XYZ file of C-alpha atoms in Angstrom:
620
model
C 0.000 0.000 0.000
C 1.054 3.623 -0.521
C 1.337 5.902 2.487
C 1.631 9.672 2.098
C 5.250 10.769 2.533
C 4.238 13.563 4.912
C 2.623 11.069 7.278
C 5.847 9.097 7.356
C 8.499 11.822 7.410
C 6.764 15.080 8.329
C 7.805 16.381 4.915
C 7.159 15.466 1.312
C 10.866 15.706 0.622
C 12.013 12.080 0.487
C 15.554 10.730 0.374
C 16.043 9.542 -3.202
C 16.677 5.800 -3.433
C 20.352 4.876 -3.830
C 21.803 3.443 -7.030
C 22.970 -0.151 -6.535
C 26.450 -0.710 -7.962
C 27.603 -4.293 -8.587
C 30.848 -5.927 -9.662
C 30.738 -9.676 -9.121
C 30.111 -10.311 -5.409
C 30.996 -6.717 -4.494
C 28.045 -4.339 -4.087
C 27.646 -0.744 -2.911
C 24.840 1.812 -2.809
C 25.597 5.208 -4.364
C 23.756 7.998 -2.498
C 24.489 11.726 -2.815
C 27.844 10.953 -4.373
C 29.011 8.676 -1.563
C 28.988 4.907 -1.028
C 26.791 3.200 1.559
C 26.319 -0.408 2.698
C 29.320 -1.899 0.904
C 28.846 -5.683 0.831
C 30.815 -8.685 -0.320
C 28.950 -11.917 -0.964
C 25.963 -10.488 0.916
C 27.874 -9.456 4.077
C 28.395 -5.802 4.993
C 32.120 -4.970 4.823
C 31.953 -1.202 5.285
C 29.028 0.951 6.311
C 30.194 3.845 4.128
C 32.993 5.548 2.255
C 32.243 9.248 1.996
C 34.067 12.401 1.020
C 32.891 15.026 3.503
C 33.502 18.725 4.056
C 32.739 20.245 7.482
C 32.315 23.924 8.371
C 33.774 25.633 11.444
C 30.844 24.434 13.598
C 31.277 20.831 12.366
C 28.212 21.206 10.176
C 28.353 19.082 7.019
C 28.121 20.727 3.611
C 25.600 19.326 1.115
C 27.511 19.843 -2.122
C 25.916 20.436 -5.504
C 26.738 17.438 -7.703
C 27.175 17.961 -11.458
C 28.501 16.013 -14.466
C 27.506 12.706 -12.873
C 28.479 9.745 -15.050
C 27.879 6.114 -14.106
C 28.627 2.913 -16.004
C 28.511 -0.693 -14.908
C 28.467 -4.243 -16.202
C 28.620 -7.545 -14.379
C 32.326 -7.312 -13.507
C 32.999 -3.590 -13.120
C 31.427 -0.240 -12.325
C 32.674 3.325 -12.650
C 31.265 6.622 -11.338
C 32.575 10.164 -11.853
C 31.239 13.596 -10.897
C 32.075 17.106 -9.724
C 30.881 18.396 -6.316
C 30.681 22.084 -5.375
C 30.697 23.407 -1.794
C 29.897 27.099 -1.313
C 31.242 28.562 1.919
C 30.908 31.967 3.589
C 32.168 35.134 1.876
C 31.712 33.643 -1.616
C 34.347 30.948 -1.085
C 34.070 27.809 -3.213
C 35.526 24.320 -3.171
C 35.263 21.927 -6.136
C 35.866 18.179 -5.703
C 36.593 15.978 -8.723
C 35.573 12.401 -7.870
C 36.148 9.018 -9.517
C 34.887 5.685 -8.135
C 35.776 2.337 -9.694
C 34.844 -1.172 -8.591
C 35.776 -4.682 -9.659
C 35.029 -8.101 -8.174
C 37.647 -7.764 -5.431
C 38.598 -4.080 -5.321
C 36.971 -0.680 -4.819
C 38.783 2.642 -5.372
C 37.392 6.062 -4.409
C 39.600 8.986 -5.527
C 39.016 12.708 -5.015
C 40.840 15.933 -5.842
C 39.666 19.132 -4.126
C 40.660 22.567 -5.357
C 39.611 26.123 -4.510
C 40.307 29.361 -6.354
C 39.345 31.471 -3.333
C 40.760 29.629 -0.347
C 38.322 27.626 1.774
C 37.899 27.348 5.557
C 36.990 23.937 6.950
C 37.249 21.815 10.077
C 37.688 18.678 7.965
C 37.883 17.922 4.280
C 38.408 14.410 3.022
C 37.499 10.781 3.322
C 35.450 9.211 6.073
C 35.340 5.396 6.214
C 32.811 3.652 8.440
C 33.163 0.083 9.706
C 29.965 -1.503 11.088
C 29.709 -2.388 14.782
C 27.401 -5.430 14.952
C 29.601 -8.496 14.557
C 32.734 -6.319 14.406
C 32.990 -4.869 17.938
C 35.714 -6.680 19.846
C 36.913 -8.633 16.795
C 40.551 -8.781 15.580
C 42.010 -6.169 13.239
C 45.424 -5.387 11.784
C 46.489 -1.741 11.557
C 49.287 -0.495 9.324
C 50.664 2.846 10.494
C 52.034 5.666 8.374
C 55.586 4.738 9.354
C 55.105 1.167 8.101
C 54.624 -0.542 11.487
C 51.960 -3.284 11.423
C 50.094 -3.997 14.668
C 47.667 -6.812 15.482
C 44.845 -5.368 17.604
C 41.053 -5.436 18.054
C 38.152 -3.130 17.423
C 37.034 -1.717 20.794
C 34.231 -3.581 22.553
C 33.485 -1.202 25.429
C 33.277 2.251 23.817
C 36.679 3.926 23.644
C 36.587 7.612 24.744
C 39.597 8.587 22.619
C 40.893 7.460 19.229
C 41.701 3.729 19.394
C 43.984 3.934 16.326
C 46.127 6.835 15.094
C 48.583 7.505 12.259
C 46.788 4.976 10.067
C 47.583 3.960 6.530
C 45.469 0.777 6.372
C 43.241 -1.480 8.457
C 42.316 -5.111 7.766
C 39.601 -7.257 9.317
C 37.791 -10.541 8.664
C 34.505 -10.180 6.816
C 33.708 -13.881 7.224
C 35.850 -17.025 7.575
C 38.661 -16.960 4.963
C 37.625 -13.543 3.631
C 39.717 -10.492 4.582
C 39.039 -6.839 3.775
C 41.852 -4.279 3.679
C 40.957 -0.593 3.658
C 43.909 1.568 2.553
C 43.975 5.372 2.785
C 46.328 7.661 0.836
C 46.936 11.401 0.641
C 46.983 12.283 4.351
C 47.283 10.789 7.830
C 44.152 9.069 9.077
C 42.913 8.062 12.537
C 39.876 6.262 13.908
C 37.316 7.297 16.494
C 34.668 5.153 18.124
C 31.517 6.771 16.770
C 29.346 4.801 19.158
C 30.177 7.692 21.530
C 27.675 9.765 19.533
C 25.290 6.807 19.016
C 26.501 6.358 15.430
C 26.539 2.665 14.521
C 30.124 2.679 13.254
C 33.822 3.060 13.823
C 34.932 6.091 11.811
C 38.320 6.410 10.135
C 38.775 10.013 9.062
C 41.329 12.327 7.572
C 43.431 14.937 9.363
C 44.232 14.164 13.011
C 42.226 16.135 15.563
C 45.462 17.159 17.287
C 46.099 19.499 14.345
C 44.501 22.969 14.456
C 40.970 23.505 13.216
C 39.391 25.240 11.473
C 42.093 25.479 8.853
C 42.406 27.017 5.396
C 42.725 25.089 2.155
C 45.051 27.296 0.125
C 43.900 28.653 -3.227
C 44.911 26.734 -6.350
C 46.686 23.930 -4.449
C 44.954 20.589 -5.209
C 44.290 18.244 -2.286
C 44.346 14.631 -3.499
C 43.173 11.602 -1.517
C 42.313 8.003 -2.268
C 40.613 5.177 -0.378
C 40.902 1.581 -1.602
C 39.046 -1.493 -0.379
C 40.733 -4.777 -1.302
C 38.989 -8.128 -0.729
C 41.044 -11.302 -0.293
C 38.830 -14.378 -0.603
C 40.669 -17.631 0.219
C 37.595 -19.849 -0.027
C 38.311 -21.024 -3.561
C 35.153 -22.235 -5.237
C 33.179 -22.266 -1.971
C 30.211 -19.949 -2.107
C 27.732 -18.882 0.510
C 24.097 -19.630 -0.316
C 22.348 -16.574 -1.729
C 20.639 -14.318 0.777
C 16.911 -14.707 0.396
C 14.719 -11.651 0.743
C 11.006 -11.096 0.879
C 10.212 -13.674 3.582
C 8.701 -12.949 6.964
C 10.944 -11.613 9.728
C 10.850 -14.062 12.619
C 10.467 -13.107 16.278
C 11.442 -15.492 19.068
C 11.273 -15.041 22.821
C 14.680 -14.496 24.413
C 16.030 -15.103 27.882
C 16.613 -11.526 29.072
C 14.024 -9.909 31.324
C 13.730 -6.754 33.385
C 11.511 -3.873 34.474
C 10.282 -1.096 32.182
C 11.717 2.336 33.090
C 9.806 5.384 34.168
C 9.147 7.879 31.374
C 10.051 11.549 31.590
C 9.088 14.673 29.649
C 11.423 17.678 29.369
C 10.070 21.176 30.137
C 12.078 24.340 29.362
C 11.249 27.833 30.620
C 10.489 28.812 27.034
C 7.833 26.076 26.765
C 6.516 26.270 30.324
C 3.412 28.314 29.495
C 2.536 26.079 26.536
C 3.019 23.010 28.733
C 0.720 24.418 31.413
C -1.905 25.249 28.773
C -1.815 21.622 27.630
C -2.080 20.176 31.133
C -4.969 17.907 30.104
C -2.716 16.290 27.490
C 0.016 15.935 30.094
C -2.459 14.210 32.390
C -3.463 11.844 29.601
C 0.156 10.827 28.967
C 0.807 10.573 32.706
C 4.611 10.506 32.585
C 6.257 9.447 35.823
C 8.791 12.298 35.688
C 8.970 15.918 34.556
C 12.503 17.089 33.778
C 12.731 20.874 34.168
C 15.664 22.602 32.444
C 17.280 25.554 34.250
C 20.278 27.545 33.009
C 21.073 30.802 34.835
C 23.594 31.602 32.091
C 20.678 31.722 29.625
C 18.761 34.154 31.845
C 16.616 31.627 33.705
C 15.627 32.801 37.176
C 12.896 32.799 39.768
C 10.091 33.407 37.237
C 11.021 30.220 35.387
C 10.958 28.353 38.690
C 7.503 29.723 39.477
C 6.236 28.378 36.155
C 7.833 25.019 36.950
C 6.103 25.015 40.335
C 2.727 25.624 38.669
C 3.286 22.704 36.286
C 4.488 20.431 39.090
C 1.271 21.180 40.963
C -0.903 19.706 38.204
C 1.503 16.815 37.579
C 0.896 13.746 39.719
C 4.368 12.285 39.271
C 7.880 13.260 40.320
C 10.028 16.127 39.070
C 13.736 16.752 38.501
C 15.444 20.101 38.003
C 18.416 19.869 35.658
C 20.807 22.724 36.370
C 23.537 24.042 34.081
C 25.647 25.612 36.833
C 27.457 28.701 35.462
C 30.569 28.254 37.682
C 31.430 31.937 37.271
C 31.846 32.131 41.034
C 32.090 29.395 43.644
C 29.741 26.399 43.117
C 28.533 26.725 46.713
C 27.411 30.344 46.296
C 25.736 29.659 42.938
C 23.917 26.563 44.218
C 22.804 28.480 47.311
C 21.386 31.251 45.113
C 19.396 28.759 43.048
C 18.102 27.195 46.276
C 17.017 30.649 47.447
C 15.149 31.244 44.184
C 13.488 27.829 44.467
C 12.264 28.756 47.939
C 10.849 32.047 46.626
C 9.082 30.158 43.848
C 7.802 27.479 46.251
C 9.346 24.842 43.997
C 10.800 21.704 45.514
C 11.657 18.995 42.983
C 12.273 15.393 43.949
C 15.752 15.408 42.407
C 18.462 17.729 41.116
C 20.546 16.884 38.039
C 23.520 19.273 38.094
C 26.403 19.805 35.689
C 28.809 22.695 35.030
C 27.600 24.713 32.050
C 31.076 24.528 30.516
C 30.487 20.798 30.035
C 27.683 21.587 27.623
C 30.576 22.018 25.179
C 32.769 19.115 24.185
C 36.549 19.040 24.612
C 37.845 17.146 21.560
C 41.098 15.193 21.575
C 44.113 17.484 21.508
C 42.166 20.468 22.880
C 42.805 22.225 26.169
C 40.249 21.468 28.878
C 38.404 24.671 29.869
C 38.534 26.056 33.386
C 36.013 24.278 35.607
C 35.724 23.557 39.328
C 36.340 19.905 40.267
C 33.144 17.893 39.922
C 33.316 16.685 43.512
C 33.192 20.354 44.586
C 30.088 20.885 42.432
C 28.341 17.861 43.929
C 29.319 18.786 47.480
C 27.833 22.248 46.890
C 24.619 20.698 45.587
C 24.334 18.427 48.644
C 24.642 21.440 50.927
C 22.238 23.680 48.993
C 19.531 21.064 48.383
C 19.365 18.891 51.518
C 17.042 15.912 51.408
C 16.844 15.950 47.596
C 18.422 13.291 45.383
C 21.468 14.627 43.541
C 22.354 13.374 40.081
C 25.265 14.188 37.815
C 26.819 13.283 34.527
C 26.268 15.342 31.398
C 23.470 17.493 30.024
C 25.109 16.739 26.672
C 25.910 13.303 25.258
C 27.519 10.046 26.267
C 30.669 11.243 24.481
C 31.260 13.881 27.128
C 30.395 11.507 29.989
C 32.818 8.923 28.604
C 35.614 11.491 28.342
C 34.995 13.264 31.644
C 34.136 10.608 34.210
C 32.107 11.793 37.199
C 33.455 10.939 40.685
C 32.295 7.575 41.934
C 30.044 7.311 44.988
C 28.913 10.953 45.238
C 25.725 10.744 43.209
C 22.276 9.242 43.567
C 22.097 8.709 39.798
C 24.085 9.352 36.630
C 22.610 10.716 33.406
C 23.417 11.686 29.827
C 21.643 12.292 26.513
C 22.099 11.077 22.938
C 21.308 12.581 19.546
C 21.062 10.703 16.227
C 21.938 13.568 13.830
C 25.357 14.643 15.094
C 27.225 13.384 12.022
C 24.585 12.409 9.468
C 20.874 13.017 9.046
C 19.701 10.733 6.258
C 16.941 8.293 7.172
C 19.150 5.206 7.153
C 21.855 6.722 9.375
C 19.316 7.960 11.917
C 17.660 4.548 12.258
C 21.036 2.817 12.388
C 21.937 4.776 15.535
C 19.598 2.430 17.396
C 22.227 -0.304 16.929
C 24.665 1.688 19.083
C 22.376 2.081 22.109
C 23.086 -1.328 23.727
C 26.823 -0.618 23.369
C 26.398 2.790 25.038
C 24.425 1.488 27.991
C 26.758 -1.483 28.452
C 29.712 0.922 28.460
C 28.026 3.105 31.087
C 27.476 0.034 33.238
C 31.130 -0.950 32.761
C 32.157 2.458 34.162
C 29.518 3.093 36.832
C 28.334 -0.384 37.776
C 24.890 -0.543 39.370
C 24.583 3.237 39.851
C 20.980 4.355 39.172
C 21.018 5.423 35.527
C 18.914 7.818 33.464
C 18.967 8.820 29.793
C 17.518 11.952 28.214
C 16.216 14.131 26.891
C 17.086 12.326 23.669
C 15.227 13.414 20.537
C 15.851 13.489 16.777
C 16.218 17.314 16.704
C 19.323 18.597 18.503
C 18.595 20.827 21.486
C 22.217 21.946 21.982
C 25.429 21.546 19.976
C 28.449 20.566 22.105
C 30.724 20.699 19.044
C 30.119 24.220 17.760
C 28.656 27.602 18.556
C 25.092 26.766 17.489
C 22.627 24.201 16.311
C 21.693 24.435 12.640
C 18.532 26.274 11.635
C 16.301 24.284 9.317
C 13.539 26.529 7.935
C 13.007 24.381 4.844
C 12.452 21.167 6.798
C 15.383 19.315 5.272
C 17.426 16.453 6.727
C 20.331 18.408 8.236
C 22.897 17.207 10.796
C 22.812 19.095 14.097
C 19.491 20.777 13.210
C 17.338 22.229 16.009
C 14.213 21.154 14.122
C 13.748 17.959 12.157
C 10.712 17.232 9.979
C 10.688 13.533 10.910
C 9.772 14.513 14.459
C 6.317 15.269 12.997
C 5.926 11.909 11.250
C 5.573 8.216 11.917
C 9.347 7.968 11.516
C 9.734 9.486 15.007
C 7.050 7.200 16.441
C 8.970 4.150 15.191
C 12.394 5.552 16.100
C 11.326 6.294 19.663
C 9.872 2.850 20.305
C 13.017 1.361 18.769
C 15.063 3.550 21.119
C 13.152 2.302 24.157
C 13.712 -1.297 23.052
C 17.405 -0.630 22.481
C 17.969 0.475 26.078
C 15.805 -2.121 27.842
C 18.849 -4.055 29.026
C 20.297 -0.983 30.789
C 17.918 -1.188 33.762
C 17.196 2.559 33.526
C 15.265 4.252 36.261
C 14.017 6.957 33.857
C 14.000 7.535 30.097
C 13.133 10.967 28.635
C 12.435 11.081 24.892
C 10.380 14.231 24.285
C 8.933 17.493 25.478
C 5.210 18.176 25.580
C 5.331 21.205 23.264
C 7.793 22.963 20.989
C 10.195 21.495 18.408
C 10.860 18.448 20.623
C 7.248 18.062 21.710
C 4.312 15.710 21.381
C 1.854 18.350 20.202
C 2.246 20.782 17.306
C 2.605 24.505 17.863
C 1.750 27.615 15.828
C 3.417 27.973 12.447
C 4.042 24.265 12.016
C 2.841 22.183 9.051
C 0.152 20.476 11.138
C -2.773 21.917 13.096
C -1.650 23.692 16.335
C -2.405 21.470 19.295
C -2.646 18.335 17.177
C -0.843 15.274 18.410
C 2.227 14.083 16.607
C 2.484 10.302 16.001
C 5.240 10.272 18.621
C 2.500 10.933 21.192
C 1.331 7.341 20.823
C 4.735 5.875 21.673
C 5.294 8.070 24.723
C 1.800 7.382 26.079
C 2.317 3.638 25.576
C 5.719 3.625 27.261
C 4.427 5.700 30.159
C 1.593 3.227 30.721
C 4.130 0.366 30.738
C 6.417 1.905 33.383
C 7.086 -0.650 36.117
C 5.834 -3.593 34.040
C 8.128 -6.551 33.441
C 9.613 -7.050 29.981
C 11.039 -10.016 28.122
C 13.226 -9.712 25.069
C 12.057 -10.832 21.636
C 14.878 -11.676 19.243
C 14.323 -10.498 15.675
C 15.837 -12.291 12.683
C 16.382 -8.818 11.164
C 16.839 -6.280 13.980
C 17.735 -3.504 11.548
C 14.166 -3.769 10.214
C 11.923 -4.964 13.035
C 12.305 -4.837 16.817
C 9.976 -6.145 19.511
C 9.554 -7.087 23.171
C 6.908 -8.552 25.430
C 5.529 -6.535 28.350
C 3.661 -8.155 31.239
C 1.573 -6.368 33.848
C -1.593 -7.023 35.804
C -3.624 -6.766 32.589
C -1.677 -9.584 30.915
C 1.078 -9.933 28.323
C 1.420 -7.837 25.179
C 3.784 -8.183 22.225
C 5.023 -4.768 21.066
C 6.454 -4.657 17.537
C 7.894 -1.799 15.444
C 8.798 -1.573 11.755
C 11.923 0.621 11.442
C 11.762 0.821 7.645
C 9.900 2.908 5.106
C 8.412 -0.212 3.500
C 5.908 -2.861 4.561
C 7.374 -5.761 6.531
C 5.836 -9.164 7.153
C 6.491 -10.524 10.644
C 6.187 -14.094 11.912
C 5.514 -13.886 15.639
C 4.065 -17.369 16.050
C 6.902 -18.536 18.308
C 6.212 -15.671 20.749
C 3.015 -17.552 21.632
C -0.106 -17.021 19.596
C -1.408 -13.502 19.448
C -5.156 -13.620 19.926
C -5.862 -11.535 16.848
C -3.017 -12.911 14.760
C -2.908 -16.661 15.392
C -1.812 -18.721 12.430
C -0.845 -15.872 10.130
C 1.912 -13.315 9.724
C 1.623 -9.744 10.895
C 1.884 -7.168 8.096
C 3.354 -3.907 9.369
C 3.005 -0.689 7.403
C 6.059 1.605 7.044
C 7.261 2.887 10.454
C 4.241 1.277 12.079
C 3.959 -0.025 15.628
C 1.663 -2.783 16.862
C 0.625 -4.063 20.282
C -0.783 -7.609 20.254
C -2.305 -9.245 23.349
C -0.859 -12.707 23.909
C -2.765 -15.804 24.947
């Protein structure tokens, strides 16, 4: 069946389908001039090879592609094009690209040249290795100086670059099949992109220890090349062809746990709109309201009074997240906030506190900014807010928490956020970030043990950019990395993504998960000037209401035969057991859930899920 694109994506602008390139058993998808999902004999070898240009805020240019030429036959393919990036002050960068593929080799060459000079934080190749089936596995790294080292891809997420000064990296694709990725034209290094919830290890050009932004000089070509070489020692042995089109099977797994409480974020800017929609808030009935408070942004006692009014009509708990300015002593600043809370008659159940300087990331090679020791911040919070739970961690992302570990034993809970459009914003990349969530939560548990653990607010739009001076404005409703508004938040895409997110973190034993606001660009209801009726409920509303109703229920995992397409779990409460299923793709998917016990309304036949659809089936 055909579903309107706006219902799915919140926009009628749809990612064009990629062009499938084939040379023997080697396949790749060509999308926007770059290669995605590079497979050999049906197995993903690399997630992507891309030539990317970043601006001074780490925003990614979307170049204009011209003179595109593509040829292929059964044993070879070739692609060529020109890409134009237009920077500030009428600066221009032109990239001449050639891609060639054969049965056992893929070459991606690029020459960038500017007549004006061009400022960038990064310009060159980005190679992504997948994480599922690769994390923790052996690899061989060849360094620029010629040294060859046997090592492994990180399992627990590495806060800093696991490999530097790289010339090549080799890993096993399957038994007796090796893939070597060789980079020329500059010095490369790898970062563990699971830090940002990307489902990849990223090998990129120009070490972060070098200054950025930097200038590409006028009329001086910059040449780079990435080559993928496959070595297949299986002889005539061939894997059976991968069959497609069958039903995705769900089977009950062994893992169980308790569903987390659900939170909703409230900012001072959205406080009035939240209070006006109090009946909707009551209908959702989240267990937690997370109030954001940043004195450095001008928030004061009036914001706290609005929070107090909302807390009065909310039957659950509340947490105040504080971005402490740290312009004076933490004790005096915390005491002042406590005084304002008393004036506003606002007493939350918990405080989540973090220095405001930690809203910005400190990349490798950079100088750490001035900041009081975290134990001093937490001691000040204990003194200023007696009898209230104190949490810490980061108001930004797991990246920052992984790189700046909070002191052990001083907190009642630890928290961080994630965002799926830090590096890429196409539909596939956003959904693939769900693969990284179990790695993130397992890494947090490896660091902090059984410490009570919260995540959020985590939404598709970016509320704050730790890697630059701003989030990206998106007035046209495009798919833009680091954008403060994202059209998919208005569509069924967000409904599916959010349920997939909740499933991805089930094993973390979270005490609270916050995935939305009530109003505004991160909210469950539309506001004025948006493409849908003001006050109307976004599809995401359904997921948040469902998850809130399940808080405290027991869950049991359901193992999917294709977790990149369909995820599920079983929830059990006093009303019985329910199978919750979500289609993460933009196409219909047929699901066989017969082994998860017979669903009363689906016994003996497959479940057909529409694009980005969710289903809740009572179990017998």
